[in-house]
Amino acid sequence: MNLKNSIRTISDWPKPGIMFRDITSLLQNPEAFKQCCDELYERYKDVKIDAIAGIESRGFIFGSVLAYKLGVSFVLIRKPGKLPGEIEREEYDLEYGSDAIEIHKDAIKKGDKVLVVDDLIATGGTVCAAVNLVRKLGGEVIECAFIIDLPDLKGKDKLDCPVFTMIEFEGN
Ligand code: AMP
C-alpha cells in the first residue's frame, strides 16, 4: 500500500502556514503501521545496534516497536522536566526562542551504537540536539531514521551522520 496516502495533512496547525503531517491516520491503519514498522526492521535487522533513542513523543511509537523487533534497548529522549533520574540536557534554537531535550545519563554507555528515531524531520533542529545528547554520553550515532522528510526545509543538511527517510512531502 502507499504509505504516503495514509498520512493526513492538517493545514494551518498548530499555527497559520504550517502543513501538519499527521501520522495518527497512519497509526489507525493497521496495514500501514505494519508496513512502516516492517520497512524499518528490514533496513536495520542486520545492522549492529545497541540502542534505539526515540524522540518524544512520536519517535517513541516507531522506535519502541523497532527496538522490540531488533531485541535492543530503547532510550527516551524527552522534553524538559519529564525524566526522573540524572539527566543530560541540550538546548536548541527554534524560529522564535529556544527549546531543550533531555536524556538519562545512564541510558547510553560509552561506545554504544545508537539509532535515533523520530516521525518527521523538518528543520533538523530537534534531531541535531538528540544526536548531540547521544554523543555527550559517548554513544556513536550510526543513523537517524524518520518516516517523513520535509526536503524543502533541508533538515538533513544539518546532520553529520547518515539519514534514512521513507516519505517526502513538499513544502513545510
Ligand atoms: P525540526 O526540529 O524542525 O526538524 O522539527 C521536528 C519535530 O517537530 C518532530 O518531532 C516533528 O514531529 C515535529 N514537526 C515539525 N514540523 C512538522 C510538521 N509539518 N508536521 C508534523 N510534525 C512536525
PDB file of C-alpha atoms and ligand atoms in Angstrom, residues 13 18-22 55-58 92 94 118-127 150 153 155 172, ligand 1:
ATOM      1  CA  TRP A  13      -1.897  23.735  12.537  1.00  0.00           C
ATOM      2  CA  ILE A  18       2.175  25.083   8.803  1.00  0.00           C
ATOM      3  CA  MET A  19       1.062  21.945   6.982  1.00  0.00           C
ATOM      4  CA  PHE A  20       0.920  19.425   9.805  1.00  0.00           C
ATOM      5  CA  ARG A  21       1.721  15.897   8.578  1.00  0.00           C
ATOM      6  CA  ASP A  22      -0.373  13.826  10.939  1.00  0.00           C
ATOM      7  CA  ILE A  55      12.447  11.435  20.351  1.00  0.00           C
ATOM      8  CA  GLU A  56       9.286  12.422  22.275  1.00  0.00           C
ATOM      9  CA  SER A  57       6.639  11.702  21.510  1.00  0.00           C
ATOM     10  CA  ARG A  58       6.007  10.221  18.078  1.00  0.00           C
ATOM     11  CA  TYR A  92      18.373  24.199  20.506  1.00  0.00           C
ATOM     12  CA  LEU A  94      13.503  27.483  17.294  1.00  0.00           C
ATOM     13  CA  ASP A 118      11.570  10.323  15.112  1.00  0.00           C
ATOM     14  CA  ASP A 119       8.448  10.553  12.979  1.00  0.00           C
ATOM     15  CA  LEU A 120       9.498  13.592  10.929  1.00  0.00           C
ATOM     16  CA  ILE A 121      12.489  15.789  10.136  1.00  0.00           C
ATOM     17  CA  ALA A 122      11.655  19.419   9.380  1.00  0.00           C
ATOM     18  CA  THR A 123      14.428  21.971  10.089  1.00  0.00           C
ATOM     19  CA  GLY A 124      16.524  19.266  11.754  1.00  0.00           C
ATOM     20  CA  GLY A 125      16.971  21.244  14.991  1.00  0.00           C
ATOM     21  CA  THR A 126      15.404  18.624  17.240  1.00  0.00           C
ATOM     22  CA  VAL A 127      17.313  15.670  15.853  1.00  0.00           C
ATOM     23  CA  LEU A 150      10.235  17.779   4.505  1.00  0.00           C
ATOM     24  CA  LEU A 153      13.465  22.686   4.910  1.00  0.00           C
ATOM     25  CA  GLY A 155      16.991  19.436   7.793  1.00  0.00           C
ATOM     26  CA  ASN A 172       6.622  22.999   5.133  1.00  0.00           C
TER      27      ASN A 172
HETATM   28  P1  AMP B   1      12.505  20.105  13.455  1.00  0.00           P
HETATM   29  O1  AMP B   1      13.270  20.253  14.733  1.00  0.00           O
HETATM   30  O2  AMP B   1      12.212  21.428  12.807  1.00  0.00           O
HETATM   31  O3  AMP B   1      13.177  19.142  12.493  1.00  0.00           O
HETATM   32  O4  AMP B   1      11.083  19.526  13.827  1.00  0.00           O
HETATM   33  C1  AMP B   1      10.918  18.174  14.055  1.00  0.00           C
HETATM   34  C2  AMP B   1       9.933  17.864  15.143  1.00  0.00           C
HETATM   35  O5  AMP B   1       8.764  18.682  15.071  1.00  0.00           O
HETATM   36  C3  AMP B   1       9.468  16.441  15.015  1.00  0.00           C
HETATM   37  O6  AMP B   1       9.412  15.855  16.305  1.00  0.00           O
HETATM   38  C4  AMP B   1       8.097  16.526  14.358  1.00  0.00           C
HETATM   39  O7  AMP B   1       7.216  15.597  14.938  1.00  0.00           O
HETATM   40  C5  AMP B   1       7.633  17.968  14.588  1.00  0.00           C
HETATM   41  N1  AMP B   1       7.202  18.631  13.335  1.00  0.00           N
HETATM   42  C6  AMP B   1       7.822  19.681  12.739  1.00  0.00           C
HETATM   43  N2  AMP B   1       7.182  20.072  11.635  1.00  0.00           N
HETATM   44  C7  AMP B   1       6.119  19.244  11.499  1.00  0.00           C
HETATM   45  C8  AMP B   1       5.055  19.118  10.524  1.00  0.00           C
HETATM   46  N3  AMP B   1       4.961  19.938   9.455  1.00  0.00           N
HETATM   47  N4  AMP B   1       4.146  18.136  10.697  1.00  0.00           N
HETATM   48  C9  AMP B   1       4.237  17.289  11.767  1.00  0.00           C
HETATM   49  N5  AMP B   1       5.191  17.360  12.712  1.00  0.00           N
HETATM   50  C10 AMP B   1       6.128  18.330  12.598  1.00  0.00           C
END
